[in-house]
Amino acid sequence: MSEFNEFIDLTYSIKDRALLEDFLIGITTPKERLELVQRIKIMKRLIAGDPQQQIASDLGVGIATITRGSKELSQGRFKVLKELA
């Protein structure tokens, strides 16, 4: 099993929201948490059909970041965000 799969299994096993939050805060820096939130915002906007240039401008990120997210969407990732949209 890869180390990343071990991480997935561990986070998946944490059913209590407070415990999961504590774990994620413990293994990430404040900057990393902000970056994760930013990526989710980007993906939600892409799923909503917002123009890439507008997303980049609104969120203050480079167009390459938006393009990378768009590529991941085209590969079928972020199904959970699509289901919640």
CSV table of N, CA and C in Angstrom, one decimal:
chain,number,residue,atom,x,y,z
A,1,MET,N,0.8,-1.2,0.0
A,1,MET,CA,0.0,0.0,0.0
A,1,MET,C,0.9,1.2,0.0
A,2,SER,N,0.6,2.2,-0.8
A,2,SER,CA,1.4,3.4,-0.9
A,2,SER,C,1.1,4.3,0.4
A,3,GLU,N,2.0,5.1,0.6
A,3,GLU,CA,1.9,6.0,1.8
A,3,GLU,C,0.7,6.9,1.6
A,4,PHE,N,0.4,7.4,0.4
A,4,PHE,CA,-0.8,8.2,0.2
A,4,PHE,C,-2.1,7.4,0.5
A,5,ASN,N,-2.1,6.2,0.1
A,5,ASN,CA,-3.3,5.3,0.4
A,5,ASN,C,-3.4,5.2,1.9
A,6,GLU,N,-2.3,5.1,2.6
A,6,GLU,CA,-2.4,5.0,4.0
A,6,GLU,C,-3.1,6.3,4.6
A,7,PHE,N,-2.7,7.4,4.0
A,7,PHE,CA,-3.3,8.7,4.4
A,7,PHE,C,-4.8,8.7,4.2
A,8,ILE,N,-5.1,8.3,3.0
A,8,ILE,CA,-6.6,8.2,2.6
A,8,ILE,C,-7.3,7.3,3.6
A,9,ASP,N,-6.8,6.1,3.9
A,9,ASP,CA,-7.4,5.2,4.8
A,9,ASP,C,-7.6,5.8,6.2
A,10,LEU,N,-6.5,6.5,6.6
A,10,LEU,CA,-6.6,7.1,7.9
A,10,LEU,C,-7.7,8.2,8.0
A,11,THR,N,-7.7,9.1,7.0
A,11,THR,CA,-8.6,10.2,7.1
A,11,THR,C,-10.1,9.6,6.9
A,12,TYR,N,-10.2,8.6,6.1
A,12,TYR,CA,-11.5,8.0,5.9
A,12,TYR,C,-12.1,7.3,7.1
A,13,SER,N,-11.1,6.9,7.9
A,13,SER,CA,-11.5,6.1,9.2
A,13,SER,C,-12.0,7.1,10.3
A,14,ILE,N,-11.7,8.4,10.2
A,14,ILE,CA,-12.1,9.3,11.2
A,14,ILE,C,-13.5,9.8,10.9
A,15,LYS,N,-14.4,9.3,11.7
A,15,LYS,CA,-15.8,9.6,11.5
A,15,LYS,C,-16.3,10.8,12.2
A,16,ASP,N,-15.6,11.2,13.2
A,16,ASP,CA,-16.0,12.3,14.1
A,16,ASP,C,-15.4,13.6,13.5
A,17,ARG,N,-16.3,14.6,13.2
A,17,ARG,CA,-15.9,15.8,12.5
A,17,ARG,C,-14.8,16.6,13.4
A,18,ALA,N,-15.0,16.7,14.7
A,18,ALA,CA,-14.0,17.4,15.5
A,18,ALA,C,-12.7,16.7,15.5
A,19,LEU,N,-12.6,15.4,15.5
A,19,LEU,CA,-11.4,14.6,15.4
A,19,LEU,C,-10.7,14.8,14.0
A,20,LEU,N,-11.5,14.8,13.0
A,20,LEU,CA,-11.0,15.0,11.7
A,20,LEU,C,-10.4,16.4,11.5
A,21,GLU,N,-11.1,17.4,12.0
A,21,GLU,CA,-10.6,18.8,12.0
A,21,GLU,C,-9.3,18.9,12.8
A,22,ASP,N,-9.2,18.3,14.0
A,22,ASP,CA,-8.0,18.4,14.8
A,22,ASP,C,-6.9,17.7,14.1
A,23,PHE,N,-7.1,16.6,13.4
A,23,PHE,CA,-6.1,15.9,12.7
A,23,PHE,C,-5.6,16.7,11.5
A,24,LEU,N,-6.5,17.3,10.7
A,24,LEU,CA,-6.1,18.1,9.6
A,24,LEU,C,-5.3,19.4,10.0
A,25,ILE,N,-5.8,20.0,11.1
A,25,ILE,CA,-5.1,21.2,11.5
A,25,ILE,C,-3.7,20.8,12.0
A,26,GLY,N,-3.6,19.6,12.6
A,26,GLY,CA,-2.3,19.2,13.1
A,26,GLY,C,-1.3,18.9,12.0
A,27,ILE,N,-1.7,18.4,10.9
A,27,ILE,CA,-0.8,18.0,9.8
A,27,ILE,C,-0.6,19.1,8.7
A,28,THR,N,-1.3,20.2,8.8
A,28,THR,CA,-1.2,21.2,7.8
A,28,THR,C,-0.8,22.6,8.5
A,29,THR,N,-0.2,23.4,7.7
A,29,THR,CA,0.1,24.8,8.1
A,29,THR,C,-1.1,25.7,7.8
A,30,PRO,N,-1.2,26.8,8.4
A,30,PRO,CA,-2.3,27.7,8.1
A,30,PRO,C,-2.3,28.0,6.6
A,31,LYS,N,-1.1,28.2,6.0
A,31,LYS,CA,-1.1,28.5,4.6
A,31,LYS,C,-1.6,27.3,3.7
A,32,GLU,N,-1.2,26.1,4.1
A,32,GLU,CA,-1.7,25.0,3.4
A,32,GLU,C,-3.2,24.8,3.4
A,33,ARG,N,-3.8,25.1,4.6
A,33,ARG,CA,-5.2,25.1,4.7
A,33,ARG,C,-5.9,26.1,3.8
A,34,LEU,N,-5.3,27.3,3.8
A,34,LEU,CA,-5.9,28.4,2.9
A,34,LEU,C,-5.8,27.9,1.4
A,35,GLU,N,-4.7,27.3,1.0
A,35,GLU,CA,-4.5,26.8,-0.3
A,35,GLU,C,-5.5,25.8,-0.7
A,36,LEU,N,-5.8,24.9,0.3
A,36,LEU,CA,-6.8,23.8,0.0
A,36,LEU,C,-8.2,24.4,-0.2
A,37,VAL,N,-8.5,25.4,0.6
A,37,VAL,CA,-9.8,26.1,0.5
A,37,VAL,C,-9.9,26.8,-0.8
A,38,GLN,N,-8.8,27.4,-1.2
A,38,GLN,CA,-8.7,28.2,-2.5
A,38,GLN,C,-9.0,27.2,-3.7
A,39,ARG,N,-8.4,26.0,-3.6
A,39,ARG,CA,-8.5,25.1,-4.7
A,39,ARG,C,-10.0,24.6,-4.8
A,40,ILE,N,-10.6,24.4,-3.7
A,40,ILE,CA,-12.0,24.0,-3.7
A,40,ILE,C,-12.9,25.1,-4.3
A,41,LYS,N,-12.6,26.4,-3.9
A,41,LYS,CA,-13.3,27.5,-4.5
A,41,LYS,C,-13.1,27.5,-6.1
A,42,ILE,N,-11.9,27.3,-6.5
A,42,ILE,CA,-11.6,27.2,-7.9
A,42,ILE,C,-12.5,26.1,-8.6
A,43,MET,N,-12.5,24.9,-8.0
A,43,MET,CA,-13.2,23.8,-8.6
A,43,MET,C,-14.7,24.1,-8.7
A,44,LYS,N,-15.2,24.6,-7.6
A,44,LYS,CA,-16.7,25.0,-7.6
A,44,LYS,C,-17.0,26.0,-8.7
A,45,ARG,N,-16.2,26.9,-8.9
A,45,ARG,CA,-16.4,27.9,-9.9
A,45,ARG,C,-16.3,27.3,-11.3
A,46,LEU,N,-15.3,26.5,-11.5
A,46,LEU,CA,-15.2,25.8,-12.8
A,46,LEU,C,-16.4,24.9,-13.1
A,47,ILE,N,-16.9,24.2,-12.1
A,47,ILE,CA,-18.1,23.3,-12.2
A,47,ILE,C,-19.3,24.2,-12.5
A,48,ALA,N,-19.4,25.4,-12.0
A,48,ALA,CA,-20.5,26.3,-12.2
A,48,ALA,C,-20.4,26.9,-13.6
A,49,GLY,N,-19.3,26.7,-14.3
A,49,GLY,CA,-19.1,27.2,-15.6
A,49,GLY,C,-18.6,28.7,-15.7
A,50,ASP,N,-18.0,29.2,-14.6
A,50,ASP,CA,-17.4,30.5,-14.7
A,50,ASP,C,-16.2,30.5,-15.6
A,51,PRO,N,-16.0,31.6,-16.3
A,51,PRO,CA,-14.8,31.8,-17.2
A,51,PRO,C,-13.5,31.7,-16.4
A,52,GLN,N,-12.5,31.0,-16.9
A,52,GLN,CA,-11.3,30.9,-16.2
A,52,GLN,C,-10.6,32.2,-15.9
A,53,GLN,N,-10.6,33.1,-16.8
A,53,GLN,CA,-10.0,34.4,-16.6
A,53,GLN,C,-10.7,35.2,-15.4
A,54,GLN,N,-12.0,35.0,-15.3
A,54,GLN,CA,-12.7,35.7,-14.3
A,54,GLN,C,-12.4,35.1,-12.9
A,55,ILE,N,-12.3,33.7,-12.9
A,55,ILE,CA,-12.0,33.1,-11.6
A,55,ILE,C,-10.6,33.5,-11.2
A,56,ALA,N,-9.6,33.5,-12.1
A,56,ALA,CA,-8.3,33.9,-11.8
A,56,ALA,C,-8.3,35.4,-11.2
A,57,SER,N,-9.0,36.2,-11.9
A,57,SER,CA,-9.0,37.6,-11.4
A,57,SER,C,-9.7,37.8,-10.1
A,58,ASP,N,-10.8,37.1,-9.9
A,58,ASP,CA,-11.6,37.2,-8.6
A,58,ASP,C,-10.8,36.7,-7.4
A,59,LEU,N,-10.1,35.6,-7.7
A,59,LEU,CA,-9.4,34.9,-6.6
A,59,LEU,C,-8.0,35.2,-6.4
A,60,GLY,N,-7.5,36.0,-7.4
A,60,GLY,CA,-6.1,36.4,-7.3
A,60,GLY,C,-5.1,35.3,-7.5
A,61,VAL,N,-5.4,34.4,-8.4
A,61,VAL,CA,-4.5,33.3,-8.7
A,61,VAL,C,-4.1,33.3,-10.2
A,62,GLY,N,-3.1,32.6,-10.5
A,62,GLY,CA,-2.6,32.6,-11.9
A,62,GLY,C,-3.5,31.7,-12.8
A,63,ILE,N,-3.6,32.1,-14.0
A,63,ILE,CA,-4.4,31.3,-15.0
A,63,ILE,C,-3.9,29.9,-15.0
A,64,ALA,N,-2.6,29.6,-14.8
A,64,ALA,CA,-2.1,28.2,-14.8
A,64,ALA,C,-2.7,27.4,-13.7
A,65,THR,N,-3.0,28.0,-12.6
A,65,THR,CA,-3.7,27.3,-11.5
A,65,THR,C,-5.1,26.9,-11.9
A,66,ILE,N,-5.8,27.8,-12.6
A,66,ILE,CA,-7.1,27.5,-13.0
A,66,ILE,C,-7.1,26.4,-14.1
A,67,THR,N,-6.2,26.5,-15.0
A,67,THR,CA,-6.1,25.6,-16.1
A,67,THR,C,-5.8,24.2,-15.6
A,68,ARG,N,-4.9,24.1,-14.5
A,68,ARG,CA,-4.6,22.8,-13.9
A,68,ARG,C,-5.9,22.2,-13.3
A,69,GLY,N,-6.7,23.0,-12.7
A,69,GLY,CA,-8.0,22.6,-12.1
A,69,GLY,C,-8.9,22.1,-13.2
A,70,SER,N,-9.0,22.8,-14.3
A,70,SER,CA,-9.8,22.5,-15.4
A,70,SER,C,-9.4,21.1,-16.0
A,71,LYS,N,-8.1,20.9,-16.1
A,71,LYS,CA,-7.6,19.6,-16.6
A,71,LYS,C,-8.0,18.5,-15.7
A,72,GLU,N,-7.9,18.7,-14.4
A,72,GLU,CA,-8.4,17.6,-13.5
A,72,GLU,C,-9.9,17.3,-13.6
A,73,LEU,N,-10.7,18.4,-13.8
A,73,LEU,CA,-12.1,18.2,-14.0
A,73,LEU,C,-12.3,17.3,-15.3
A,74,SER,N,-11.6,17.6,-16.3
A,74,SER,CA,-11.8,16.9,-17.6
A,74,SER,C,-11.4,15.5,-17.5
A,75,GLN,N,-10.5,15.2,-16.5
A,75,GLN,CA,-10.1,13.8,-16.2
A,75,GLN,C,-11.1,13.0,-15.3
A,76,GLY,N,-12.2,13.7,-14.9
A,76,GLY,CA,-13.2,13.0,-14.1
A,76,GLY,C,-13.0,13.2,-12.6
A,77,ARG,N,-12.1,14.0,-12.2
A,77,ARG,CA,-11.9,14.2,-10.8
A,77,ARG,C,-13.0,15.2,-10.2
A,78,PHE,N,-13.1,15.3,-8.9
A,78,PHE,CA,-14.0,16.2,-8.2
A,78,PHE,C,-15.4,15.8,-8.3
A,79,LYS,N,-15.7,14.5,-8.4
A,79,LYS,CA,-17.1,14.0,-8.5
A,79,LYS,C,-17.9,14.5,-7.3
A,80,VAL,N,-17.3,14.5,-6.2
A,80,VAL,CA,-18.1,14.9,-5.0
A,80,VAL,C,-18.5,16.3,-5.1
A,81,LEU,N,-17.7,17.2,-5.6
A,81,LEU,CA,-18.1,18.6,-5.8
A,81,LEU,C,-19.2,18.7,-6.8
A,82,LYS,N,-19.1,17.9,-7.9
A,82,LYS,CA,-20.2,18.0,-8.9
A,82,LYS,C,-21.5,17.5,-8.3
A,83,GLU,N,-21.5,16.5,-7.5
A,83,GLU,CA,-22.7,16.0,-6.9
A,83,GLU,C,-23.3,17.0,-5.9
A,84,LEU,N,-22.5,17.8,-5.3
A,84,LEU,CA,-23.0,18.8,-4.3
A,84,LEU,C,-23.5,20.1,-5.0
A,85,ALA,N,-23.1,20.3,-6.3
A,85,ALA,CA,-23.4,21.5,-7.0
A,85,ALA,C,-24.9,21.5,-7.3
